[in-house]
Short mmCIF file of C-alpha atoms and ligand atoms in Angstrom, two decimals:
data_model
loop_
_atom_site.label_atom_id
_atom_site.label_comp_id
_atom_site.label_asym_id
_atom_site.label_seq_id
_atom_site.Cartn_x
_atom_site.Cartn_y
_atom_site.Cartn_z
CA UNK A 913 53.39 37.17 -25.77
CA UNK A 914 53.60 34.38 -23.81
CA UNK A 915 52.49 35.91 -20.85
CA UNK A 916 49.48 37.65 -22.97
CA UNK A 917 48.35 33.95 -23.69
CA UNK A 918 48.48 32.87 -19.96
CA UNK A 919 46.28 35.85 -19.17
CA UNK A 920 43.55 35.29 -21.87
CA UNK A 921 43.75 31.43 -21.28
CA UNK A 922 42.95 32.19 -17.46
CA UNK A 923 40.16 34.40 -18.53
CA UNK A 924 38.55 32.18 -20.56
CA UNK A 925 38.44 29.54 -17.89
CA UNK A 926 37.06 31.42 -15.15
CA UNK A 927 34.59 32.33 -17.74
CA UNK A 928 33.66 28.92 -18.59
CA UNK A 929 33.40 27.77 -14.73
CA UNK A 930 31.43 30.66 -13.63
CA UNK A 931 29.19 30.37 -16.97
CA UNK A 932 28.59 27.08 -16.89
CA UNK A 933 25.02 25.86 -15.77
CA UNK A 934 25.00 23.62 -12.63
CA UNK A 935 24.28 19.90 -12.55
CA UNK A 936 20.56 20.49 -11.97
CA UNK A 937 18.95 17.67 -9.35
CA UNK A 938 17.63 14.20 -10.63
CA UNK A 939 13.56 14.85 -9.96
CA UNK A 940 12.03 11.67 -8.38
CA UNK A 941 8.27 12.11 -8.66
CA UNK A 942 6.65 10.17 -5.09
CA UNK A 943 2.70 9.88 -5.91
CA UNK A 944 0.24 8.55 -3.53
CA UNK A 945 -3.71 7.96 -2.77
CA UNK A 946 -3.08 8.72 1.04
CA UNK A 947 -3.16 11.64 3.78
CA UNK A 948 0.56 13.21 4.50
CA UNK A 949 -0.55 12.59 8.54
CA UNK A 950 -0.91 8.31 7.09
CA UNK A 951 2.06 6.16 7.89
CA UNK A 952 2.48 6.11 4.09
CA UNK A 953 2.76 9.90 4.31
CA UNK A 954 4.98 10.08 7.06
CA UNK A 955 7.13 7.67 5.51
CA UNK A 956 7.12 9.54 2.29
CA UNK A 957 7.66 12.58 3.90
CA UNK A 958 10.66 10.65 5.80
CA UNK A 959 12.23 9.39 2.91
CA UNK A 960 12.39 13.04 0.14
CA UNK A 961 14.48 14.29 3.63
CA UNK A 962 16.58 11.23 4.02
CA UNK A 963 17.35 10.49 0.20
CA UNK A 964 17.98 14.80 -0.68
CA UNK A 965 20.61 14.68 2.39
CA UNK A 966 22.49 11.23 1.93
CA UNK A 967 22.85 12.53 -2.22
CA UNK A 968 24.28 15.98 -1.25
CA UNK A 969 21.32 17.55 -3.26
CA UNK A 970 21.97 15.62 -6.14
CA UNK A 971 18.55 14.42 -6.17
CA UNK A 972 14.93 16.17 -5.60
CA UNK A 973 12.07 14.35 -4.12
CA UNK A 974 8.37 15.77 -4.73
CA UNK A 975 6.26 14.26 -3.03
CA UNK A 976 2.02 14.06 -4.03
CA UNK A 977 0.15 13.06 -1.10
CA UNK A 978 -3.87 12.30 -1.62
CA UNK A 979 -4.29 11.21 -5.20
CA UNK A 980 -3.15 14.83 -5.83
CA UNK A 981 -1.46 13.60 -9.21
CA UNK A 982 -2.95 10.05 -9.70
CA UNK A 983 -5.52 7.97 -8.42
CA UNK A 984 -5.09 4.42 -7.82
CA UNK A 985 -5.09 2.70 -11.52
CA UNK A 986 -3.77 5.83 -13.30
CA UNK A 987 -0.01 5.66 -10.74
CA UNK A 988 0.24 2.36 -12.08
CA UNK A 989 0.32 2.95 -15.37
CA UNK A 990 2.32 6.92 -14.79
CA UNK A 991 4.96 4.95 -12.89
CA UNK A 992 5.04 2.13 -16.24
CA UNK A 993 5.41 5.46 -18.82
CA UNK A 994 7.86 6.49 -16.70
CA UNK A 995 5.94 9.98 -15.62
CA UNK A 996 6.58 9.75 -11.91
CA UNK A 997 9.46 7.42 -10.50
CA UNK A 998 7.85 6.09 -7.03
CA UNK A 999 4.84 4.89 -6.02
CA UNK A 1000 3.68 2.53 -2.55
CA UNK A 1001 0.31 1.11 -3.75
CA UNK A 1002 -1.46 -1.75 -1.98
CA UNK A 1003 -0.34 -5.09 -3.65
CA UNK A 1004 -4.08 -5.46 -3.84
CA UNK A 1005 -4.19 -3.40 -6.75
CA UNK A 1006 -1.76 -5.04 -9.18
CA UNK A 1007 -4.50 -6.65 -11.12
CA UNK A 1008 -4.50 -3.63 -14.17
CA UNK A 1009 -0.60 -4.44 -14.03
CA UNK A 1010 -1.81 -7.75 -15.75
CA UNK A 1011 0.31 -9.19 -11.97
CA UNK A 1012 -2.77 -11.27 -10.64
CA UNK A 1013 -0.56 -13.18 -8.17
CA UNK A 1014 -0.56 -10.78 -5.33
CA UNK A 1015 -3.95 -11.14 -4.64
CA UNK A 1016 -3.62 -14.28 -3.47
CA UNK A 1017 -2.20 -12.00 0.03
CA UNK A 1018 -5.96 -11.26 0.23
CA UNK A 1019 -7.37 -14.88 1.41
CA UNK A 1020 -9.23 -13.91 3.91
CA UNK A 1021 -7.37 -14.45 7.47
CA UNK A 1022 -4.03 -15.70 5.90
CA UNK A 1023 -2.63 -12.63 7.05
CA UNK A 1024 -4.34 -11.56 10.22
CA UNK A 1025 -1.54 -12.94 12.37
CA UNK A 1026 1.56 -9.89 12.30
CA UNK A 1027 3.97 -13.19 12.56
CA UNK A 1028 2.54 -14.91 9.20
CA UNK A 1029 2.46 -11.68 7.43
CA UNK A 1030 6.31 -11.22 8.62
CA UNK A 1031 7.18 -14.29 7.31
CA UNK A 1032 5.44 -14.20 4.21
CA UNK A 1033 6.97 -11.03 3.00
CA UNK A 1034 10.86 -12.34 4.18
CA UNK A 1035 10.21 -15.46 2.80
CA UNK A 1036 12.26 -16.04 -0.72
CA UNK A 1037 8.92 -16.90 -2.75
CA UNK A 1038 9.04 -12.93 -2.86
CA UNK A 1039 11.36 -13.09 -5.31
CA UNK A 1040 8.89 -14.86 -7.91
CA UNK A 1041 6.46 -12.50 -6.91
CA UNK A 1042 9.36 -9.47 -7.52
CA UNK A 1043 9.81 -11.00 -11.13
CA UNK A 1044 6.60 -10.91 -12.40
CA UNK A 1045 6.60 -7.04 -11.38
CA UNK A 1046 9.62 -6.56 -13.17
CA UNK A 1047 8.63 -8.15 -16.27
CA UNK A 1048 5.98 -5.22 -16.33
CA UNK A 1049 8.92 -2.79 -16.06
CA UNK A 1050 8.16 -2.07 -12.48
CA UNK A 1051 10.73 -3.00 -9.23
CA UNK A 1052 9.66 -3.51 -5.99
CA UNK A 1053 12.52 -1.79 -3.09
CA UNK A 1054 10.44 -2.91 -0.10
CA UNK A 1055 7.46 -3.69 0.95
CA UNK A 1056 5.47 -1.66 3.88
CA UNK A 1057 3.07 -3.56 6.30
CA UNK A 1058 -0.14 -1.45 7.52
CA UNK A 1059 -1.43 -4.26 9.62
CA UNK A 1060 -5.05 -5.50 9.49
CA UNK A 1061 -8.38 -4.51 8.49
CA UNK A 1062 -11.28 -3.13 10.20
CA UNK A 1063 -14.78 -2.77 8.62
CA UNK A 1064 -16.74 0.21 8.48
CA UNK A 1065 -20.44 0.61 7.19
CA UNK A 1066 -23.38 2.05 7.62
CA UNK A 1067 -25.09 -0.55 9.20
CA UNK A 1068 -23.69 -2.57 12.05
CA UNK A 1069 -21.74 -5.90 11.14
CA UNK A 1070 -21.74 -8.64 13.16
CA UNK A 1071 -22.77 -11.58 12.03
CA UNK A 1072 -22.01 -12.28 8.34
CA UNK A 1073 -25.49 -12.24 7.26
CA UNK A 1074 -25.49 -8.39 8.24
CA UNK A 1075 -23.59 -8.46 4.90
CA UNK A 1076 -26.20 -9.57 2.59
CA UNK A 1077 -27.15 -6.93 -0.08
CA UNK A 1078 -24.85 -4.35 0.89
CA UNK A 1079 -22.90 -2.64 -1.31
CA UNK A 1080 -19.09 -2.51 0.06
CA UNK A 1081 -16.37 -0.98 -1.63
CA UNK A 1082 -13.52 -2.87 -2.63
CA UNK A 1083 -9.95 -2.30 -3.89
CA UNK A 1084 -8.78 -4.10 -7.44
CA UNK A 1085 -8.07 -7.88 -6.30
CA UNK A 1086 -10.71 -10.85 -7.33
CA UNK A 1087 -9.80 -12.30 -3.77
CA UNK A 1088 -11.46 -9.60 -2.38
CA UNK A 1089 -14.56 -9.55 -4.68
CA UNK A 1090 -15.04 -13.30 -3.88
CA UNK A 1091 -14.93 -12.75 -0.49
CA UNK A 1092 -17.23 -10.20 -0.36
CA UNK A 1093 -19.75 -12.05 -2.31
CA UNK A 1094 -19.19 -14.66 -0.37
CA UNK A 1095 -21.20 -13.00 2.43
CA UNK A 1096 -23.82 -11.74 0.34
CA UNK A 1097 -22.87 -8.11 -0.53
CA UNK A 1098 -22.20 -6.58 -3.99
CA UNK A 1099 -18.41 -5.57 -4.11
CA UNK A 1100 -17.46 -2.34 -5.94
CA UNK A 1101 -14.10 -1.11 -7.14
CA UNK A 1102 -13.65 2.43 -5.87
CA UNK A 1103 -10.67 4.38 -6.26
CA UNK A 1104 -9.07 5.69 -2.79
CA UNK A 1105 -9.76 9.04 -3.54
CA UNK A 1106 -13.27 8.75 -4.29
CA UNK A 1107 -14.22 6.86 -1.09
CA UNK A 1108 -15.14 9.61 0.90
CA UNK A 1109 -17.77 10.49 -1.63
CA UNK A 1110 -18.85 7.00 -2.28
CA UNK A 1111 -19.37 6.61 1.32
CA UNK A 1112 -21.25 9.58 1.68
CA UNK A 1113 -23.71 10.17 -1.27
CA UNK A 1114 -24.37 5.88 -0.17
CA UNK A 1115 -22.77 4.83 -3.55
CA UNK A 1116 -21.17 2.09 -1.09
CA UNK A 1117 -22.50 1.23 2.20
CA UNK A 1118 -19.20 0.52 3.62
CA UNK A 1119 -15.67 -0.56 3.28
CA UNK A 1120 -12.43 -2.32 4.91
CA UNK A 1121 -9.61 -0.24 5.90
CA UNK A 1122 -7.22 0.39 8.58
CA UNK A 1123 -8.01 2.68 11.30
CA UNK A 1124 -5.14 5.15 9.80
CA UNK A 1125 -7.12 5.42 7.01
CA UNK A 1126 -10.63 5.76 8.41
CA UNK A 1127 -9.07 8.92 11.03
CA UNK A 1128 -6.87 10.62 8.51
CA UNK A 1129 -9.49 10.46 5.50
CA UNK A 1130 -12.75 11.36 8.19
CA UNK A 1131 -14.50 8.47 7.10
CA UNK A 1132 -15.70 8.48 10.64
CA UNK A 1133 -17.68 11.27 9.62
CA UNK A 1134 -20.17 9.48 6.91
CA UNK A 1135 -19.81 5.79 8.37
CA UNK A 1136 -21.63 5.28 11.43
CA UNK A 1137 -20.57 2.01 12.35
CA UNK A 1138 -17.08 0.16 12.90
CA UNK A 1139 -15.89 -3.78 13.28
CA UNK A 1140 -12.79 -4.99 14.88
CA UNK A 1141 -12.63 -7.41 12.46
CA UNK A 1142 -8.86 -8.38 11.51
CA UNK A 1143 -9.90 -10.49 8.24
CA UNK A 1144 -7.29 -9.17 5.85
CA UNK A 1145 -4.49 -6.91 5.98
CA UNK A 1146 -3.40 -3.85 3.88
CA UNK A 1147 0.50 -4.42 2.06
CA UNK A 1148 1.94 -1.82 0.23
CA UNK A 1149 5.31 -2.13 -2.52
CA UNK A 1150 7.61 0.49 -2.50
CA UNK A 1151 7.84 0.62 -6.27
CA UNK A 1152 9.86 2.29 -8.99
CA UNK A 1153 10.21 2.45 -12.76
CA UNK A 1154 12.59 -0.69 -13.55
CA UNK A 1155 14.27 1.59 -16.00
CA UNK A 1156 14.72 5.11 -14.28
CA UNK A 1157 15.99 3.14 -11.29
CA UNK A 1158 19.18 1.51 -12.98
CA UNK A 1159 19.93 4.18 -14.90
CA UNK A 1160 21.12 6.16 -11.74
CA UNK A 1161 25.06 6.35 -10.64
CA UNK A 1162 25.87 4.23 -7.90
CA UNK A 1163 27.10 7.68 -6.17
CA UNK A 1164 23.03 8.24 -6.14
CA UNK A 1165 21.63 4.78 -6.05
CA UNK A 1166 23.67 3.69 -2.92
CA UNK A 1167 22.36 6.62 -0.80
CA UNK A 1168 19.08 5.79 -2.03
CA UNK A 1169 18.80 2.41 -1.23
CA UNK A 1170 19.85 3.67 2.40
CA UNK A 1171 17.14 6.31 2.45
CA UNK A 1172 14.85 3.44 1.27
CA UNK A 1173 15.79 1.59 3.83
CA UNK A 1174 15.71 3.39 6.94
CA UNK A 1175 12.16 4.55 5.75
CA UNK A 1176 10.62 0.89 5.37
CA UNK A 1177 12.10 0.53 9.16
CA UNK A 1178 10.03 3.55 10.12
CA UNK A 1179 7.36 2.65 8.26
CA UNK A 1180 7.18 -0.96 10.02
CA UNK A 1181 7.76 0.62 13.16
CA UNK A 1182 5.71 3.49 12.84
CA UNK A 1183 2.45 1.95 11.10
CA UNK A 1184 1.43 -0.52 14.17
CA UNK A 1185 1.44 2.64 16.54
CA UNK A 1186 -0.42 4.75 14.37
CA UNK A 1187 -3.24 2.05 14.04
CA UNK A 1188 -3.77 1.86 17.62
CA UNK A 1189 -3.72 5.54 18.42
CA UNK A 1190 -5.52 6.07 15.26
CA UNK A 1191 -8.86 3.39 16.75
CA UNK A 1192 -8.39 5.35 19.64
CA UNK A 1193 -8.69 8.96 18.27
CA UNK A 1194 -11.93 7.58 16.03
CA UNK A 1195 -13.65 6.16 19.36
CA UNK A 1196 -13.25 10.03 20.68
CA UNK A 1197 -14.68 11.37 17.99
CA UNK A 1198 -18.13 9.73 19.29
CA UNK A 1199 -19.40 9.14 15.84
CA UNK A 1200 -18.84 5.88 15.52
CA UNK A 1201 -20.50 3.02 17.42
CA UNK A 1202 -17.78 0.01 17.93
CA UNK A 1203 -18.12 -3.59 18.29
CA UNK A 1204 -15.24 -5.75 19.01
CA UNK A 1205 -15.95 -9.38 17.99
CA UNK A 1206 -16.52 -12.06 20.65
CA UNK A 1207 -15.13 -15.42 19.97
CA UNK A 1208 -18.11 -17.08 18.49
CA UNK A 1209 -18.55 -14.06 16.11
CA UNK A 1210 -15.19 -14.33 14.84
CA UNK A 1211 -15.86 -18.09 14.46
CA UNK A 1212 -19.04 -17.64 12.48
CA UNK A 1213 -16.58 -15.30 10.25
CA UNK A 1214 -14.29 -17.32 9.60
CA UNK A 1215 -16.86 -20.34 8.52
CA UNK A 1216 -18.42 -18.15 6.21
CA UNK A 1217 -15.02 -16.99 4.84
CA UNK A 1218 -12.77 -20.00 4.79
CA UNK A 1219 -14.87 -21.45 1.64
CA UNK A 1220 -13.14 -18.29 -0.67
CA UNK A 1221 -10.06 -20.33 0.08
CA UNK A 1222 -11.52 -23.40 -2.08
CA UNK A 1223 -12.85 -21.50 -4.81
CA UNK A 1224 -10.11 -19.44 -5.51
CA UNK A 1225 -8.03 -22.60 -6.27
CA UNK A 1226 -9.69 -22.15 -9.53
CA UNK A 1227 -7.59 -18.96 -10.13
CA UNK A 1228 -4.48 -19.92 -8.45
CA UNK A 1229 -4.45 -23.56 -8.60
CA UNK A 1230 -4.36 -25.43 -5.24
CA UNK A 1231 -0.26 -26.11 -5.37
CA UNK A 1232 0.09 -22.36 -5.32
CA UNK A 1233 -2.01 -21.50 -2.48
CA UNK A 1234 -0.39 -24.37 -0.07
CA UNK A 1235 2.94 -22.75 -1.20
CA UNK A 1236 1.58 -19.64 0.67
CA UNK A 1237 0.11 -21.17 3.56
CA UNK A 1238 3.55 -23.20 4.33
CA UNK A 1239 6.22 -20.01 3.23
CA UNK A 1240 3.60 -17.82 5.76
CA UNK A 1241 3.27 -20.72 8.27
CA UNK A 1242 -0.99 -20.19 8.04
CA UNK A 1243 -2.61 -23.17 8.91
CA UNK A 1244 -6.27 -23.11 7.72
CA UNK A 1245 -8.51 -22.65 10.90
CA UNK A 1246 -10.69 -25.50 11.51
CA UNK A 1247 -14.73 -24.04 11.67
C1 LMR B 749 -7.25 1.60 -0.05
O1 LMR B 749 -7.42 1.74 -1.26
O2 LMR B 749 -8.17 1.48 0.76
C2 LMR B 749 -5.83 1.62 0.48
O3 LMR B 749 -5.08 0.75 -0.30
C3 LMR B 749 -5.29 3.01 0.40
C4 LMR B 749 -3.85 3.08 0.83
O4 LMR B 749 -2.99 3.29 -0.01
O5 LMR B 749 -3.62 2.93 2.03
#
């Protein structure tokens, strides 16, 4: 009888082991606007490998390159409800967040200079800038530098006059509509994945990007002209949904947070390269005339620029904006 038991009581457990359904993956939804070939992709691409291998297949990254899921506003407020779990928008773009501070990266020239920008972003101000994210239930894990912007247009741009009554796109931050009406033009908020079109049916005459960008989107191929300009630079956050995020086990949140890290090094590493190559492989595409500024050019720029400084102390309030200067180490440039 006893024996009998033993038997059935085996049975049933190698029932209930074989039957049982296995732990199926945590999904971690990666949306973004650019190409997979972008630094951003790459580093997407980078980190699904990286975070499925350090969690044993405990978690499943799918990543959704080119506004394929969401466009620019629409991840921000996905990643709020909670409908995908990682995003790396430009901070330029917080502004539907109700997070107006970033912008404030987007004074023209305060980040031109690679050793300002790095010193900004290590700097422990980040921190106040990480807690107003957070009070919108979103958490920055890193932050990814794409280096500095060129324009493109369809028009050459020289001198800042050349600016006056064209219509440039722009991303979400008031920085960068002051700036650009600062030279004349009429700024536009276009989504990332509607520039090609706006560029080509001439809803926009032109736009600021990094060469990665302008090679893996073929702007090249409805903008004519291109300025080594370095006025501004593109910043991404790594972000996630504040909630999802510390609701994982540490035996999946530790591997993540290496995966996260050991992509931001690639991306840092990685994005520089890619810009350079990337002006390179535009230039051979012979469809784009180039003009590199001369010294006086750059000086007329910065004249014409340096006054969006002054009136944005309206918005920020002076204090703030020589907090930035002195945690990036930018000293105003005398015109
Ligand atoms: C842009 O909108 O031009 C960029 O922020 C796109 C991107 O994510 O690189």
């Amino acid at each position: 009888m006893k024996r009998l038991a033993l038997v059935l009581g085996a049975i049933l457990a190698i029932t209930f082991v074989a039957g049982a359904p296995a732990q199926s993956p945590i999904i971690i939804k990666f949306s973004h606007v650019v190409s997979p070939d972008a630094p951003k992709g790459k580093a997407s691409l980078l980190f699904k490998q990286l975070a499925e291998k350090y969690t044993n297949g405990k978690v499943t990254v799918e990543v959704y390159p080119n506004s394929s899921l969401y466009k620019d506003k629409e991840e921000l407020e996905a990643l709020q409800l909670g409908s995908v779990q990682l995003l790396a928008p430009s901070i330029s773009k917080f502004g539907p967040l109700g997070v107006k501070e970033f912008d404030v990266f987007d004074l023209p020239y305060l980040m031109s200079d690679d050793a300002h920008a790095r010193q900004m972003l290590a700097s422990p101000i980040m921190a106040d800038f990480n807690q107003k994210l957070e009070a919108k239930g979103v958490t920055p894990l890193a932050y990814w530098d794409n280096g500095t912007y060129v324009y493109t247009a369809n028009k050459q741009l020289i001198m800042p006059e050349d600016f006056r009554g064209m219509k440039m796109r722009i991303q979400g931050s008031k920085v960068l509509d002051a700036a650009a009406r600062q030279l004349g033009a009429i700024p536009q908020i276009i989504a990332f994945g509607e520039l090609y079109q706006a560029l080509q049916t001439g809803v926009v005459d032109g736009e600021d990007n990094v060469p990665s960008n302008i090679l893996t989107q073929k702007f090249y191929d409805v903008q004519k002209y291109l300025t080594v300009s370095n006025h501004g630079r593109l910043t991404y956050s790594l972000l996630t949904n504040t909630k999802f995020w510390n609701s994982l086990p540490p035996d999946v949140r530790e591997p993540l947070d290496r995966a996260v890290k050991e992509s931001t090094q690639f991306f840092n590493d990685t994005a520089a390269k890619d810009n350079v190559d990337a002006l390179d492989r535009i230039k051979a595409t012979g469809k784009v005339e180039f003009h590199v500024q001369t010294e006086a050019e750059k000086k007329a720029w910065i004249a014409a620029l340096m006054p969006v400084h002054k009136e944005m102390e309206a918005r920020f309030g002076k204090d703030f904006i020589e907090k930035i200067y002195k945690a990036s180490g930018f000293v105003p440039p005398q015109s």
